[in-house]
């Protein structure tokens, strides 16, 4: 019995969905569901293609309260730039959680992943950052550096922003882009310690394998979101930072313990005071920041729950529109 | 940088691809590659959705010698018939093995899976069945009962066929369909022992959880392909059959040991004389049947390698045609 499937391209998706508070609300709802009963989120299916310097990851999650579930396929082929192609691409498939029928194919080349990753940063800021942020800092100069600062600014409208990058030219370009997008004062800094010292909210967005933020940089009233580590061996924050912070929060503890900042801390034999998931703070079953002088850390590795959230959200936005190509299959 | 993606529906796929020897050759080539170096076939990603009496499996495999790799998503929602919908559906995605870019989406609702599963049965018959088959037998009356007999007939053009099913009406319908499709004499039988006694080639195609073929039914010159077991707890052949057969062959030993006939045998503390993969027989690195009096067993659980094979094959068939919808994404 054929049914309609909507196929939507990256260009079409960019026309209907950007980073806004409605999306942050949906991702927040997904994290709350993830902390509750009835969630099914299998381990990531990962396949390395050494012959092509590539890898493919498949993520999914079923969340009670969502009518559909997404399966996301994310190929990363790191020799592609030599062929004039982007390294990252991929797609999301939205299925009915009632019948398993394919509802929509989002040929997003990673655009939805970029947005849902940034939205998780906004959720972290909403629940963990001090109420008043005068200065924010971002470490890294890529797509996520830009999106994470837009996300943080939605929740904590800071007036000053500091950017650090290994490559000063890239840092200058990122700073210029963010100044234009956010309409705030943006400066580049050449020293991470100086960036952290002046900031109340810092987001790390790098693929680093060595800690960039160390325990001596911590100060009262600091929130750090670390979102760069998504594989074993990556690390942006030193283990002692995790051990000294007042509050450590993961998107998913089973993931951060394997491939987030928590993994590096555990390897070093250090543990946070407490291990909490962001969904537990959202649903009130655990405590987050309780005063403006605490140091809080949020460790984000990316979850299938966020994919299910954004795919459901964009599907609802498209409902009743003529966007995309409808195929009867 | 947008590129073209071909989206092809089940109806369109049925128009270009059926069960033929060209397909069997490609699946044979995939099994040979699976037994060689450089294969990457991660464990199946499986998600149970108890609230909807559903499950979703994701399979994939990279095979050297194939330009692309498939990722297949197979939802099974077993309350669907009450809604007038089929239980099984799903799609395959073909990616470039060089760049990871999506090449094609096959919205096949399981049609390609049906074909590649039957083609594996043909490969088993090609390499393991006695050279002359006068009578074949099939246990089960569903889609695979029909397709497996078509597949076997491609390789061993038998003139008589026996059908057994729990439901006599379904068995009669299956027999009538096969008589028409194959142009051979088809009879239904009410006793599995009688079916096996008269057949040189038997294929089991059921979701049984109790053995249907027992050791007392074995006779010289018998080949059995068991393709129904694809989950822990399923079992079509008694453990003693595996222990007594001269040759036991798996599609993939790591899978049959978990969810094929081998799993049940191991649980019962029985082992085959030898454990071989079909790819090793194809590439000559292991021995299959060496005389027409041996008893051989082929245990098929279904592999991502077959999905990569059929997706590549259908993509090649579609190359240069106008079939499907091309989307630039």
XYZ file of C-alpha atoms in Angstrom:
658
model
C 0.000 0.000 0.000
C 1.927 3.047 -1.284
C 2.127 6.104 0.923
C 3.592 9.587 0.517
C 7.154 10.364 1.525
C 8.397 13.936 1.551
C 11.971 14.389 0.325
C 13.530 17.696 1.366
C 16.949 19.054 0.355
C 19.415 21.078 2.410
C 18.515 24.257 0.500
C 14.826 23.721 1.194
C 15.528 22.956 4.873
C 17.586 26.138 5.223
C 14.554 28.014 3.913
C 12.251 26.766 6.664
C 14.406 26.165 9.739
C 17.068 28.156 11.547
C 18.363 28.264 15.093
C 15.588 29.677 17.275
C 14.002 29.153 20.669
C 11.265 26.909 19.293
C 13.966 24.462 18.210
C 15.741 24.802 21.565
C 12.432 23.970 23.284
C 12.043 20.780 21.223
C 15.608 19.651 21.952
C 15.048 20.423 25.648
C 11.905 18.264 25.531
C 13.940 15.454 23.919
C 16.552 15.576 26.680
C 13.786 15.423 29.292
C 12.324 12.375 27.536
C 15.806 10.831 27.396
C 16.011 10.984 31.200
C 12.615 9.312 31.579
C 11.096 5.892 31.049
C 10.569 4.066 27.785
C 13.432 5.577 25.813
C 15.244 3.299 23.373
C 18.603 4.641 22.199
C 20.866 1.883 20.864
C 24.636 2.345 20.760
C 25.875 4.190 17.656
C 26.526 1.956 14.639
C 29.966 2.992 13.408
C 31.846 1.776 10.354
C 35.401 2.859 9.477
C 36.398 2.755 5.803
C 40.163 2.991 6.067
C 40.679 2.565 2.303
C 38.893 5.879 1.720
C 39.888 7.638 4.982
C 36.213 7.631 5.809
C 33.759 6.669 8.507
C 30.008 6.359 8.756
C 27.920 6.668 11.892
C 24.264 5.758 12.304
C 22.306 7.131 15.259
C 18.725 6.697 16.309
C 16.473 7.068 19.324
C 12.855 6.376 20.137
C 11.448 8.890 22.614
C 8.035 8.547 24.270
C 5.935 11.604 23.428
C 7.331 11.934 19.905
C 5.189 10.581 17.028
C 8.226 9.722 14.941
C 11.795 8.599 15.340
C 14.775 9.585 13.216
C 17.585 7.464 11.892
C 20.548 9.581 10.929
C 23.411 8.504 8.717
C 26.534 10.674 8.944
C 29.404 9.858 6.589
C 32.713 11.662 7.118
C 35.245 11.220 4.293
C 38.296 13.246 5.111
C 40.009 13.181 1.703
C 36.945 14.815 0.113
C 38.340 18.368 0.282
C 41.063 17.261 -2.164
C 38.212 16.446 -4.568
C 36.493 19.759 -3.928
C 33.813 18.082 -1.797
C 32.879 18.626 1.859
C 34.101 16.016 4.343
C 30.759 15.693 6.091
C 27.373 15.018 4.611
C 24.523 12.590 5.171
C 20.804 12.476 5.705
C 18.045 11.879 8.234
C 15.064 9.581 7.802
C 11.923 10.184 9.833
C 9.777 7.128 10.560
C 6.357 6.873 12.139
C 6.793 5.517 15.669
C 3.411 3.827 15.305
C 3.774 2.026 11.944
C 7.457 2.216 11.045
C 6.580 3.774 7.694
C 9.031 6.289 6.248
C 7.510 9.756 6.598
C 10.259 11.989 5.280
C 13.808 12.026 3.972
C 15.887 15.057 4.884
C 18.867 15.256 2.509
C 20.442 17.822 4.800
C 24.178 17.177 4.310
C 24.556 17.613 8.076
C 22.621 20.917 8.356
C 20.084 19.494 10.829
C 22.933 17.988 12.862
C 24.610 21.389 13.035
C 21.388 22.951 14.321
C 20.457 20.286 16.842
C 24.033 20.306 18.188
C 23.891 24.058 18.673
C 20.424 23.779 20.223
C 21.867 21.405 22.847
C 24.360 24.142 23.727
C 21.433 26.513 24.193
C 19.723 24.007 26.501
C 22.947 23.760 28.535
C 23.147 27.560 28.816
C 19.460 27.769 29.761
C 19.852 25.358 32.686
C 23.451 25.779 33.820
C 24.898 29.192 32.961
C 24.789 31.988 35.541
C 21.782 34.221 35.029
C 23.823 37.220 33.923
C 26.483 36.749 31.297
C 28.422 39.879 30.468
C 31.095 38.177 28.374
C 30.999 34.857 26.543
C 33.989 33.064 25.040
C 34.270 30.519 22.275
C 37.195 28.217 21.592
C 37.315 27.179 17.971
C 36.429 28.988 14.763
C 34.286 26.605 12.711
C 30.590 26.212 11.997
C 29.857 25.167 15.578
C 31.808 28.115 17.032
C 29.412 30.409 15.173
C 26.254 28.384 15.906
C 27.074 27.759 19.581
C 27.483 31.476 20.192
C 24.186 32.204 18.430
C 22.600 29.487 20.574
C 24.098 30.810 23.819
C 23.017 34.355 22.913
C 19.393 33.207 22.538
C 19.427 32.175 26.204
C 21.921 34.604 27.712
C 22.065 37.787 25.619
C 25.681 38.756 26.408
C 27.105 42.019 25.047
C 30.741 41.007 24.611
C 32.272 37.944 23.013
C 35.835 36.608 22.886
C 37.084 34.202 20.202
C 40.167 32.010 20.358
C 41.451 29.885 17.469
C 44.762 28.261 16.603
C 44.698 30.084 13.263
C 44.506 33.883 13.860
C 43.012 34.511 10.399
C 40.202 32.051 10.958
C 39.617 33.540 14.411
C 39.361 37.034 12.888
C 36.862 35.816 10.292
C 34.782 34.018 12.914
C 34.812 37.141 15.121
C 33.724 39.345 12.212
C 30.883 36.943 11.318
C 29.661 36.785 14.914
C 29.837 40.563 15.368
C 27.583 40.921 12.353
C 25.177 38.116 13.295
C 24.790 38.996 16.967
C 25.394 42.753 16.937
C 27.735 42.525 19.927
C 31.350 43.506 20.517
C 33.621 40.650 19.462
C 37.363 40.424 20.057
C 39.897 37.752 19.265
C 42.307 36.698 21.995
C 45.582 34.836 21.611
C 45.499 33.190 25.035
C 42.881 30.720 26.234
C 43.550 31.594 29.881
C 42.715 35.244 29.198
C 39.533 34.236 27.397
C 38.315 32.046 30.248
C 39.285 34.644 32.914
C 37.043 37.287 31.324
C 34.108 35.023 30.447
C 31.209 33.687 32.486
C 30.165 31.279 29.706
C 32.701 29.403 27.558
C 31.988 26.878 24.791
C 34.715 24.627 23.388
C 34.073 23.512 19.789
C 37.324 21.876 18.657
C 38.462 18.381 17.634
C 41.352 18.678 20.142
C 43.044 15.634 21.637
C 44.839 17.692 24.315
C 43.115 19.690 27.055
C 42.669 23.362 26.149
C 41.056 24.472 29.427
C 42.980 23.581 32.576
C 42.006 23.720 36.238
C 44.064 26.845 36.975
C 41.754 28.810 34.634
C 38.587 28.124 36.646
C 36.926 30.975 38.520
C 33.663 31.359 40.418
C 30.592 31.855 38.277
C 31.944 30.063 35.212
C 29.968 27.724 32.988
C 31.739 25.644 30.350
C 29.992 23.667 27.622
C 32.397 21.250 25.907
C 30.903 19.957 22.665
C 33.927 19.058 20.540
C 34.665 15.589 21.903
C 32.584 12.968 20.148
C 35.118 10.171 19.763
C 37.429 8.211 22.001
C 40.699 10.108 22.402
C 39.280 13.596 21.941
C 39.592 15.951 24.926
C 39.119 19.700 25.371
C 39.085 20.022 29.157
C 41.640 18.644 31.585
C 40.501 15.885 33.949
C 41.155 18.139 36.973
C 38.607 20.640 35.655
C 35.943 17.948 35.859
C 37.098 16.917 39.326
C 37.045 20.508 40.627
C 33.799 21.717 39.062
C 30.780 21.971 41.363
C 28.431 20.436 38.821
C 29.175 18.043 35.963
C 26.362 17.366 33.511
C 26.371 15.035 30.478
C 23.981 14.795 27.576
C 24.178 11.014 28.075
C 26.496 9.517 30.683
C 26.933 6.240 28.821
C 28.282 8.268 25.887
C 30.372 10.872 27.693
C 32.047 8.084 29.658
C 33.176 6.542 26.383
C 33.921 9.495 24.134
C 33.334 12.759 25.964
C 35.358 14.726 28.505
C 34.291 12.231 31.158
C 36.193 9.496 29.315
C 39.481 11.407 29.617
C 38.830 12.162 33.288
C 38.058 8.521 34.056
C 41.189 7.423 32.211
C 43.155 9.793 34.452
C 41.493 8.268 37.520
C 39.537 11.438 38.318
C 35.791 11.754 38.753
C 33.354 14.638 39.032
C 31.642 15.234 42.407
C 28.438 14.082 40.774
C 27.362 12.767 37.406
C 24.071 14.062 36.137
C 22.299 14.108 32.793
C 20.886 17.351 31.421
C 17.457 15.704 31.121
C 17.391 15.116 34.893
C 17.912 18.826 35.490
C 15.214 19.705 32.964
C 12.677 17.352 34.542
C 13.628 18.434 38.064
C 14.916 15.051 39.251
C 18.446 16.406 39.767
C 19.910 19.718 40.806
C 21.875 21.903 38.397
C 23.459 25.237 39.281
C 22.220 26.463 42.666
C 24.082 29.778 42.861
C 25.892 32.200 40.624
C 29.327 31.406 42.062
C 29.420 27.736 41.138
C 31.538 26.277 38.348
C 29.433 24.110 36.029
C 30.425 21.885 33.120
C 28.210 20.452 30.409
C 29.712 17.628 28.332
C 27.925 17.132 24.997
C 28.636 14.223 22.672
C 25.495 14.338 20.538
C 22.558 11.958 20.849
C 20.049 10.279 18.577
C 17.415 11.909 20.795
C 18.341 15.306 19.340
C 17.988 13.893 15.811
C 14.527 12.573 16.582
C 13.672 15.982 18.064
C 14.795 18.088 15.109
C 13.413 15.719 12.466
C 10.025 15.770 14.218
C 10.184 19.549 14.546
C 11.008 20.213 10.901
C 8.366 17.714 9.800
C 5.764 19.649 11.799
C 6.946 22.918 10.246
C 6.628 21.426 6.758
C 3.184 19.989 7.421
C 0.704 21.573 5.037
C 3.404 23.292 2.964
C 4.493 22.378 -0.566
C 8.202 22.303 0.362
C 10.155 19.356 -0.996
C 9.275 16.586 -3.411
C 6.519 14.141 -2.523
C 7.173 10.599 -3.685
C 4.567 7.864 -3.443
C 6.307 4.627 -2.574
C 28.205 21.378 -3.484
C 24.870 19.824 -4.495
C 24.897 16.494 -6.327
C 22.237 14.294 -7.871
C 20.499 11.580 -5.884
C 18.218 9.110 -7.614
C 15.101 8.160 -5.627
C 13.449 4.957 -6.821
C 10.186 3.455 -5.575
C 9.248 -0.192 -5.097
C 7.060 -0.116 -8.219
C 9.924 1.283 -10.280
C 12.347 -1.265 -8.839
C 9.985 -4.124 -9.681
C 10.033 -2.851 -13.252
C 13.800 -3.157 -13.621
C 14.897 -5.999 -11.342
C 13.714 -9.534 -10.755
C 15.312 -12.715 -9.514
C 17.792 -13.832 -12.179
C 21.247 -15.318 -12.483
C 22.906 -11.919 -12.923
C 21.670 -11.021 -9.431
C 22.789 -14.394 -8.059
C 26.256 -13.735 -9.534
C 26.503 -10.368 -7.754
C 25.412 -11.856 -4.421
C 27.935 -14.688 -4.926
C 30.626 -12.064 -5.539
C 29.577 -10.287 -2.318
C 29.892 -13.493 -0.289
C 33.340 -14.086 -1.777
C 34.358 -10.550 -0.802
C 32.925 -11.136 2.680
C 35.329 -14.055 3.164
C 38.317 -11.951 2.066
C 40.355 -9.072 3.439
C 39.254 -5.505 3.985
C 35.571 -6.149 4.649
C 33.858 -3.984 7.239
C 30.510 -5.315 8.446
C 29.518 -3.885 11.838
C 27.036 -5.700 14.071
C 23.403 -4.996 13.235
C 21.925 -1.938 14.952
C 18.649 -3.117 16.417
C 15.987 -1.114 18.207
C 12.851 -2.623 19.772
C 9.812 -0.369 20.100
C 7.712 -2.352 22.547
C 5.018 0.350 22.775
C 4.198 -0.220 19.089
C 5.066 -3.938 18.886
C 7.776 -2.913 16.469
C 11.469 -3.242 15.799
C 13.951 -1.591 13.486
C 17.170 -3.099 12.187
C 19.976 -1.287 10.393
C 22.520 -3.284 8.393
C 25.514 -2.226 6.377
C 28.730 -3.606 4.911
C 31.681 -2.232 3.025
C 33.071 -4.751 0.532
C 36.329 -4.258 -1.371
C 35.623 -4.356 -5.099
C 32.258 -2.597 -4.785
C 32.142 1.136 -5.592
C 29.346 1.774 -3.146
C 28.015 0.505 0.144
C 24.409 0.212 1.235
C 22.805 1.052 4.533
C 19.501 -0.697 4.926
C 16.795 0.210 7.416
C 14.178 -2.503 8.015
C 11.275 -1.638 10.289
C 8.929 -4.443 11.331
C 5.709 -3.295 13.045
C 3.621 -6.326 13.752
C 0.336 -4.585 14.591
C 0.275 -2.973 11.121
C -1.993 -5.611 9.546
C -4.752 -4.448 11.936
C -4.366 -1.022 10.281
C -4.395 -2.505 6.781
C -0.636 -1.946 6.417
C 2.144 -4.451 5.796
C 4.296 -5.386 8.811
C 7.569 -5.001 6.959
C 8.832 -2.053 4.968
C 11.929 0.109 4.826
C 14.514 1.412 2.424
C 18.102 1.122 1.254
C 20.538 3.974 0.825
C 23.478 3.575 -1.545
C 26.573 5.640 -0.716
C 29.762 6.141 -2.705
C 32.521 4.122 -1.017
C 34.995 6.808 -2.142
C 33.265 10.017 -0.998
C 30.436 8.920 1.278
C 27.963 10.919 -0.827
C 24.437 9.521 -1.125
C 24.017 8.095 -4.623
C 20.541 6.636 -4.510
C 17.577 5.979 -2.245
C 15.654 2.786 -2.886
C 12.220 3.079 -1.276
C 11.724 -0.622 -1.768
C 9.500 -1.574 1.199
C 11.669 -4.675 1.566
C 11.515 -5.806 -2.091
C 15.304 -5.707 -2.522
C 15.699 -7.608 0.743
C 13.335 -10.290 -0.521
C 15.395 -10.645 -3.706
C 18.847 -10.638 -2.133
C 17.655 -13.175 0.465
C 16.407 -15.473 -2.278
C 19.605 -14.922 -4.269
C 21.607 -16.172 -1.273
C 19.544 -19.355 -1.411
C 20.512 -19.706 -5.070
C 24.188 -19.276 -4.177
C 23.811 -21.998 -1.546
C 22.190 -24.340 -4.096
C 24.899 -23.543 -6.667
C 27.719 -24.513 -4.316
C 26.197 -27.123 -2.014
C 23.273 -28.959 -3.572
C 23.850 -32.290 -5.349
C 24.254 -31.779 -9.093
C 20.970 -33.470 -9.980
C 17.850 -32.504 -8.105
C 14.737 -34.439 -9.116
C 12.536 -33.159 -6.296
C 12.828 -30.021 -4.199
C 10.858 -29.269 -1.056
C 9.947 -26.041 0.655
C 8.801 -25.602 4.235
C 6.730 -22.476 4.644
C 4.254 -20.738 2.352
C 5.149 -17.044 2.339
C 6.996 -14.713 -0.008
C 10.329 -16.426 0.665
C 8.870 -19.898 0.063
C 7.996 -18.729 -3.440
C 11.213 -16.814 -4.077
C 13.514 -19.480 -2.625
C 12.043 -22.100 -4.944
C 12.445 -19.773 -7.934
C 16.042 -19.182 -6.838
C 16.778 -22.886 -6.383
C 15.214 -23.649 -9.762
C 17.588 -21.187 -11.460
C 20.515 -23.302 -10.268
C 19.003 -26.787 -10.114
C 16.078 -27.036 -12.561
C 14.079 -29.689 -10.677
C 10.871 -31.068 -12.170
C 8.917 -31.804 -9.009
C 8.296 -29.671 -5.962
C 6.743 -30.414 -2.560
C 5.258 -27.750 -0.313
C 4.551 -28.018 3.414
C 2.776 -25.362 5.470
C 0.971 -25.308 8.819
C -2.055 -23.833 7.067
C -3.238 -26.212 4.296
C -5.012 -23.399 2.415
C -1.897 -21.272 2.302
C 0.136 -24.302 1.236
C -2.303 -24.955 -1.613
C -2.090 -21.339 -2.771
C 1.712 -21.369 -2.599
C 1.793 -24.649 -4.561
C -0.518 -23.248 -7.250
C 1.592 -20.091 -7.575
C 4.817 -22.063 -7.884
C 3.332 -24.493 -10.405
C 2.443 -21.513 -12.561
C 5.740 -19.646 -12.098
C 8.070 -22.615 -12.562
C 6.015 -24.885 -14.838
C 6.795 -27.920 -12.708
C 4.655 -30.458 -10.860
C 3.896 -29.155 -7.389
C 2.225 -31.103 -4.584
C 1.410 -30.201 -1.020
C 2.338 -32.657 1.707
C 1.003 -32.818 5.234
C 4.093 -34.365 6.786
C 7.533 -32.748 6.892
C 9.257 -36.145 7.149
C 7.628 -37.266 3.889
C 8.702 -34.028 2.212
C 12.338 -34.389 3.280
C 12.421 -38.113 2.394
C 11.476 -37.415 -1.221
C 13.606 -34.278 -1.722
C 17.268 -33.759 -2.509
C 17.045 -30.026 -1.833
C 14.946 -28.563 1.013
C 14.599 -24.922 1.994
C 13.069 -23.873 5.323
C 11.490 -20.412 5.261
C 9.562 -20.127 8.525
C 9.767 -18.020 11.700
C 9.652 -21.228 13.757
C 11.028 -21.426 17.277
C 10.884 -25.231 17.366
C 12.867 -27.557 15.070
C 10.885 -28.678 12.014
C 13.544 -30.928 10.502
C 14.959 -33.557 12.833
C 17.980 -35.850 12.500
C 15.902 -38.953 11.745
C 14.774 -37.319 8.483
C 18.293 -37.027 7.040
C 19.248 -39.190 4.072
C 22.272 -39.362 1.783
C 22.375 -36.717 -0.937
C 20.303 -34.128 0.912
C 20.981 -30.413 0.966
C 19.084 -28.150 3.372
C 19.113 -24.384 3.265
C 17.633 -22.887 6.448
C 16.861 -19.221 5.955
C 14.068 -18.490 8.416
C 16.102 -17.947 11.590
C 17.303 -14.377 11.835
C 16.817 -13.698 15.530
C 17.850 -15.256 18.805
C 15.390 -17.999 19.728
C 14.341 -18.924 16.188
C 15.145 -22.468 15.075
C 14.042 -24.593 12.100
C 16.499 -27.498 12.303
C 17.269 -29.627 15.335
C 20.766 -29.364 16.809
C 21.460 -33.033 15.984
C 20.927 -32.314 12.288
C 23.809 -29.862 12.414
C 25.955 -32.300 14.364
C 25.278 -35.152 11.899
C 25.562 -33.255 8.618
C 28.786 -33.740 6.633
C 29.101 -30.052 5.824
C 27.782 -27.036 7.713
C 28.060 -23.670 5.977
C 27.019 -20.240 7.287
C 26.546 -16.961 5.494
C 28.451 -15.395 8.396
C 29.544 -17.490 11.365
C 29.488 -14.569 13.788
C 25.798 -14.124 12.930
C 24.649 -17.742 12.700
C 26.265 -18.399 16.083
C 24.049 -15.690 17.584
C 20.771 -15.971 15.704
C 20.910 -18.792 13.177
C 20.584 -22.559 13.452
C 24.111 -22.675 14.826
C 22.976 -20.703 17.872
C 20.426 -23.380 18.810
C 22.972 -26.156 18.237
C 25.558 -24.424 20.422
C 22.972 -23.879 23.132
C 22.293 -27.628 23.055
C 26.034 -28.305 23.353
C 26.303 -29.722 19.845
C 28.631 -28.555 17.088
C 28.943 -29.239 13.379
C 31.983 -31.247 12.180
C 33.266 -28.063 10.632
C 32.173 -24.465 10.425
C 32.646 -22.798 7.081
C 31.383 -19.631 5.429
C 29.826 -19.763 1.983
C 32.345 -17.166 0.756
C 35.206 -19.545 1.565
C 33.651 -22.184 -0.652
C 33.113 -19.666 -3.435
C 36.708 -18.426 -3.299
C 38.081 -21.974 -2.994
C 39.643 -21.577 0.434
C 37.344 -24.227 1.958
C 35.695 -27.384 0.713
C 31.950 -27.670 0.212
C 30.147 -30.787 -0.964
C 32.630 -33.352 -2.314
C 30.226 -36.089 -3.374
C 26.566 -36.547 -4.146
C 25.909 -38.656 -1.039
C 26.852 -36.071 1.559
C 24.374 -34.189 3.717
C 24.971 -30.446 3.554
C 23.406 -27.590 5.495
C 23.494 -23.896 4.679
C 22.459 -21.544 7.487
C 21.442 -18.094 6.217
C 20.745 -15.165 8.533
C 21.076 -12.302 6.038
C 24.065 -9.977 5.759
C 24.721 -6.338 4.966
C 27.029 -7.675 2.234
C 23.976 -8.840 0.282
C 22.408 -5.393 0.639
C 25.528 -3.718 -0.698
C 25.524 -6.219 -3.573
C 21.926 -5.713 -4.653
C 21.979 -1.941 -4.198
C 25.116 -1.735 -6.374
C 23.563 -4.068 -8.940
C 20.312 -2.148 -9.258
C 22.200 1.141 -9.404
C 24.225 -0.188 -12.350
C 21.021 -1.344 -14.063
C 19.482 2.116 -13.607
C 22.573 3.931 -14.859
C 21.693 5.879 -17.984
C 17.946 5.271 -17.596
C 15.323 7.824 -16.601
C 13.833 5.562 -13.902
C 13.076 7.263 -10.607
C 13.150 10.864 -9.476
C 16.435 12.762 -9.500
C 16.827 15.199 -6.633
C 19.711 17.649 -6.428
C 20.735 17.975 -2.812
